[in-house]
Coordinates of C-alpha atoms and ligand atoms in Angstrom, one line a residue:
Chain A
M1 CA 96.4 69.9 98.8
N2 CA 98.8 69.9 101.9
L3 CA 99.7 72.6 103.5
Y4 CA 103.3 72.5 102.2
D5 CA 101.8 72.7 98.4
V6 CA 100.0 75.9 99.7
A7 CA 103.2 77.3 100.9
S8 CA 104.5 76.7 98.0
K9 CA 101.5 78.4 95.7
L10 CA 101.9 81.2 98.1
D11 CA 105.5 82.1 98.0
A12 CA 105.3 81.6 101.9
T13 CA 107.4 81.4 104.5
I14 CA 106.5 78.0 107.2
L15 CA 106.6 80.3 110.3
T16 CA 106.1 76.8 112.6
P17 CA 108.4 74.7 110.9
K18 CA 108.1 72.2 113.8
L19 CA 104.5 71.6 112.9
D20 CA 103.3 68.8 110.5
L21 CA 102.6 70.5 107.5
S22 CA 101.7 67.2 105.3
R23 CA 97.7 67.5 106.5
Q24 CA 95.2 68.2 103.9
V25 CA 93.2 71.3 103.3
Y26 CA 90.0 71.4 101.3
C27 CA 88.5 74.7 101.9
A28 CA 89.7 78.3 102.7
Y29 CA 88.4 81.4 104.6
G30 CA 89.6 84.4 103.8
A31 CA 88.7 87.4 106.7
D32 CA 89.6 90.1 108.9
L33 CA 86.8 89.5 111.3
L34 CA 87.4 86.7 113.7
S35 CA 83.2 86.3 114.9
D36 CA 82.7 85.8 110.6
V37 CA 86.0 83.3 111.1
L38 CA 83.9 81.5 114.0
A39 CA 80.7 81.5 112.3
F40 CA 81.4 80.4 108.8
T41 CA 84.4 77.6 108.8
R42 CA 84.5 74.0 109.6
P43 CA 87.5 72.3 111.2
S44 CA 90.7 71.8 109.1
T45 CA 89.5 74.9 106.9
L46 CA 92.3 77.1 105.8
L47 CA 92.3 80.7 107.3
L48 CA 93.7 83.8 105.1
S49 CA 94.3 86.8 107.3
G50 CA 95.5 90.0 107.6
L51 CA 95.5 89.9 111.3
I52 CA 98.5 89.1 112.9
N53 CA 97.5 89.4 116.7
I54 CA 97.1 86.3 119.3
Q55 CA 93.2 86.1 118.9
V56 CA 93.8 85.5 115.3
V57 CA 95.3 81.8 116.3
R58 CA 92.9 81.1 119.6
T59 CA 90.3 81.7 117.0
A60 CA 91.9 79.2 114.8
E61 CA 92.3 77.0 118.1
M62 CA 88.8 77.1 118.9
A63 CA 86.9 76.6 115.5
E64 CA 90.0 73.4 114.7
L65 CA 91.2 75.0 111.5
G66 CA 93.8 73.5 109.7
G67 CA 96.1 76.5 109.9
I68 CA 96.6 80.1 109.5
V69 CA 98.1 82.0 106.3
V70 CA 98.9 86.1 107.7
V71 CA 98.9 88.3 103.7
R72 CA 100.0 91.1 102.2
G73 CA 103.4 90.6 104.4
K74 CA 102.2 91.8 107.4
P75 CA 105.1 91.7 110.3
V76 CA 104.5 88.6 112.6
H77 CA 105.6 88.9 116.6
H78 CA 107.5 86.3 118.0
S79 CA 104.8 85.2 120.2
L80 CA 102.2 84.2 118.0
Q81 CA 104.9 82.0 116.2
E82 CA 105.3 80.4 119.9
L83 CA 101.4 80.2 120.6
A84 CA 100.8 79.0 117.4
C85 CA 103.4 76.3 117.5
A86 CA 102.2 75.4 121.3
C87 CA 98.2 75.1 119.8
K88 CA 99.5 73.5 116.9
I89 CA 98.3 75.7 114.3
P90 CA 100.2 76.0 111.5
L91 CA 101.5 79.5 110.6
L92 CA 102.8 81.1 106.8
W93 CA 103.5 84.0 105.9
T94 CA 103.1 85.3 102.1
E95 CA 103.9 89.0 101.0
L96 CA 100.9 88.5 98.2
T97 CA 97.6 90.5 99.1
M98 CA 94.6 88.5 100.0
F99 CA 92.9 88.5 96.5
E100 CA 96.0 87.0 95.2
S101 CA 96.3 84.6 98.0
C102 CA 93.0 83.5 97.5
G103 CA 93.1 83.3 94.0
R104 CA 95.8 81.2 93.8
L105 CA 94.1 78.6 96.3
Y106 CA 90.8 79.0 94.0
Q107 CA 93.0 77.9 90.7
S108 CA 94.6 75.1 92.5
G109 CA 91.2 73.5 93.6
I110 CA 90.6 75.1 97.0
K111 CA 87.0 75.2 97.6
P112 CA 85.2 78.3 99.2
C113 CA 83.8 77.1 102.7
I114 CA 80.1 76.7 102.2
K115 CA 77.9 74.3 102.5
D116 CA 77.4 72.9 99.2
A117 CA 80.9 73.5 97.7
G118 CA 80.9 69.6 97.1
C119 CA 83.9 69.3 99.8
D120 CA 85.1 66.0 99.9
C121 CA 87.2 66.4 103.2
H122 CA 86.1 63.8 106.0
V123 CA 85.0 66.8 108.5
C124 CA 82.2 68.2 106.4
P125 CA 78.7 67.4 107.7
S126 CA 76.7 65.9 104.9
V127 CA 74.4 68.7 103.9
Chain B
M1 CA 69.9 68.2 141.0
S2 CA 73.2 66.3 141.6
A3 CA 76.5 68.0 142.0
P4 CA 78.7 69.0 138.9
L5 CA 81.1 66.2 137.8
C6 CA 83.4 69.3 137.6
K7 CA 83.4 73.4 137.9
K8 CA 86.1 75.4 137.3
E9 CA 86.2 79.2 137.1
F10 CA 88.4 81.4 134.9
Y11 CA 89.0 85.3 135.8
I12 CA 88.8 87.6 133.0
Q13 CA 90.5 90.9 132.4
K14 CA 88.8 93.7 130.7
F15 CA 90.8 94.8 127.6
D16 CA 93.7 92.5 128.3
F17 CA 94.3 91.4 124.5
E18 CA 97.4 89.5 125.7
H19 CA 95.6 86.5 127.5
A20 CA 92.0 87.2 126.0
G21 CA 91.3 83.7 125.1
K22 CA 93.0 81.7 127.4
A23 CA 90.2 81.1 129.3
A24 CA 88.3 79.1 126.4
S25 CA 91.4 77.6 125.4
D26 CA 92.0 76.3 128.9
A27 CA 88.3 74.8 129.3
R28 CA 88.8 73.4 125.7
K29 CA 91.9 71.4 127.3
L30 CA 89.8 70.1 130.1
L31 CA 86.7 68.9 127.8
M32 CA 89.3 67.2 125.6
D33 CA 91.1 65.4 128.7
Y34 CA 87.5 64.5 129.6
G35 CA 87.4 62.9 126.3
F36 CA 84.3 64.4 124.8
D37 CA 83.2 64.5 121.2
Q38 CA 85.0 66.6 119.0
Q39 CA 81.8 68.3 117.6
I40 CA 80.7 69.0 121.6
V41 CA 84.2 70.0 122.3
R42 CA 84.3 72.6 119.5
R43 CA 81.0 74.1 119.8
V44 CA 81.6 74.7 123.6
A45 CA 84.9 76.3 122.6
I46 CA 83.5 78.9 120.6
A47 CA 80.4 80.0 122.7
A48 CA 83.4 80.4 125.7
Y49 CA 85.3 82.0 123.3
E50 CA 82.8 84.6 121.9
A51 CA 81.6 84.5 125.7
E52 CA 85.3 85.5 127.2
M53 CA 85.4 88.1 124.3
N54 CA 82.3 90.0 125.0
M55 CA 83.8 89.8 128.8
V56 CA 86.9 91.7 127.5
I57 CA 85.6 93.8 125.4
H58 CA 82.0 95.3 126.2
G59 CA 81.4 93.8 130.1
Y60 CA 84.4 95.4 131.4
G61 CA 86.3 91.7 132.6
G62 CA 84.3 89.3 134.5
T63 CA 84.3 85.5 135.0
L64 CA 83.7 82.2 133.0
I65 CA 82.2 79.0 134.8
L66 CA 82.4 76.0 133.5
E67 CA 80.6 73.0 134.9
I68 CA 80.1 69.5 133.4
N69 CA 77.4 67.8 134.2
F70 CA 75.5 64.4 133.3
E71 CA 73.1 66.2 130.5
Y72 CA 75.2 69.1 129.8
I73 CA 77.9 71.3 130.1
Q74 CA 77.2 74.8 131.2
L75 CA 78.9 77.8 130.8
V76 CA 78.2 80.7 132.8
A77 CA 79.6 84.2 131.9
E78 CA 79.1 86.8 134.5
D79 CA 80.3 90.3 134.6
N80 CA 79.4 93.8 136.3
G81 CA 80.1 95.8 133.2
P82 CA 77.5 98.2 131.4
G83 CA 74.9 95.7 130.5
I84 CA 73.3 95.5 127.4
S85 CA 70.1 98.0 126.9
D86 CA 68.7 96.4 124.2
L87 CA 68.6 92.5 123.8
K88 CA 66.6 91.8 121.0
L89 CA 69.3 94.4 118.9
A90 CA 71.8 92.6 120.1
M91 CA 71.0 89.1 119.3
Q92 CA 70.9 90.3 115.6
E93 CA 73.8 89.7 113.0
G94 CA 75.5 92.3 112.3
F95 CA 74.6 94.5 115.6
S96 CA 77.7 95.9 117.2
T97 CA 78.5 98.8 119.4
A98 CA 82.3 97.8 119.4
S99 CA 84.9 100.9 118.5
D100 CA 87.0 101.1 115.0
E101 CA 90.1 100.0 117.4
I102 CA 88.6 97.0 118.6
R103 CA 87.4 96.5 114.8
E104 CA 91.0 96.5 113.9
I105 CA 92.3 93.6 116.1
G106 CA 89.4 91.5 114.6
F107 CA 86.4 91.8 116.8
G108 CA 82.7 93.8 116.0
A109 CA 81.6 91.7 113.4
G110 CA 78.6 91.8 115.3
M111 CA 78.5 88.1 115.2
G112 CA 79.4 86.7 118.4
L113 CA 75.9 86.3 120.1
P114 CA 74.0 84.7 117.3
N115 CA 77.1 82.4 117.1
I116 CA 76.9 81.3 120.9
K117 CA 73.3 81.0 120.0
R118 CA 74.3 78.4 117.0
C119 CA 76.3 76.1 118.9
V120 CA 74.5 76.0 122.2
N121 CA 71.2 74.1 123.3
F122 CA 70.1 76.6 125.7
L123 CA 70.9 80.3 126.1
G124 CA 69.6 82.4 128.5
I125 CA 71.0 86.0 129.3
E126 CA 69.9 88.4 131.7
T127 CA 71.4 92.0 131.6
K128 CA 70.3 95.0 133.5
P129 CA 71.9 98.6 131.9
G130 CA 74.6 99.7 134.6
R131 CA 74.8 96.5 136.7
G132 CA 76.1 93.7 134.6
T133 CA 75.3 90.8 132.4
V134 CA 75.0 87.2 132.9
V135 CA 75.2 84.9 129.8
T136 CA 74.3 81.0 130.8
M137 CA 74.9 78.4 128.1
R138 CA 74.2 74.8 127.8
V139 CA 75.0 72.1 125.4
N140 CA 73.9 69.0 125.6
L141 CA 75.4 65.9 126.1
G142 CA 74.0 62.4 125.8
P143 CA 71.4 61.6 122.9
D144 CA 69.7 65.1 122.6
A145 CA 72.7 66.5 121.7
L146 CA 72.5 68.6 118.2
Ligands
ATP1 N1 79.0 91.2 128.5 C1 78.7 92.2 127.5 N2 78.4 93.4 128.2 C2 78.0 94.5 127.9 N3 77.6 94.6 126.3 C3 77.6 93.5 125.7 C4 78.6 92.2 126.1 N4 78.1 91.1 125.3 C5 77.6 91.9 124.1 N5 77.2 93.1 124.3 C6 76.9 93.9 123.4 O1 76.3 93.0 122.4 C7 76.5 93.9 120.7 C8 76.4 92.3 120.2 O2 77.9 91.3 120.7 P1 78.0 90.1 119.7 O3 78.9 89.3 120.8 O4 77.1 89.5 118.9 O5 78.9 91.3 118.7 P2 80.3 92.1 119.0 O6 81.0 91.8 120.2 O7 79.6 93.9 119.1 O8 81.2 91.9 117.6 P3 81.7 90.3 117.3 O9 81.3 89.3 118.4 O10 81.3 89.4 116.2 O11 83.0 90.3 117.4 C9 78.0 94.0 121.3 O12 78.7 95.2 120.2 C10 77.7 95.0 123.0 O13 76.9 96.1 122.4
MG2 MG1 81.3 89.6 120.5

């Protein structure tokens, strides 16, 4: 599933229209604690978060995440959109709650970000 | 010991959440320009970012020094903050003294130092209560890279 599909599943608005959203995502992680994100995600993971500060994009940049979905309709400042664009981190925005967003993606086949989830992306180490 | 191939210093401001993460981001870009392996870059970037955020949040600001050597990439995070009174406790997953305000912006899981430990081949922390903390991190290059 690519990020356009994710956007349509979550009725999400694309906040970084200039970025290529055809990249595939295989697993996702939902969190509001950024060190957890850094500890438990792999490259290309999709992050769902209620955080809207600059640090959420910085975290995604360091961990080489596939994109960020801002959940529960939190208002996103223009500067966050600009940073996401500069860091090439696709940013989506949905009014759905964290629970429903995760649920819809799980139902669509997105895997949790754990080691034996049978992830078939090419970045996960074969564990 | 031969001189480093590259050495760069970044200055980190206390509670400056606007710019926090910029040093780690710049360090990461520099490593990518050097053409280091993606996994190496990711490990250094995560360690740098966690150390930077700790200086922003706990260390009253400080300096992050990136050094590229033949055998390893080294990061040193130096601050003149309050120090860490119980280092063993601080290294445990989940231990944090961060305030509720800090937790609201996404930090304070108590995962930063354990994260750093996982990402690097060498971690050395020197800390003196009331004086400051120096965190030295190395990621090996070449055959004994993780
Ligand atoms: N540079 C520092 N100066 C003073 N205290 C520090 C410093 N770095 C860490 N600490 C102390 O060690 C604790 C654990 O640090 P760690 O990075 O593991 O977690 P955290 O920063 O509290 O939360 P997280 O990193 O998950 O956002 C901190 O809560 C703080 O008390
Ligand atoms: Mg920390």
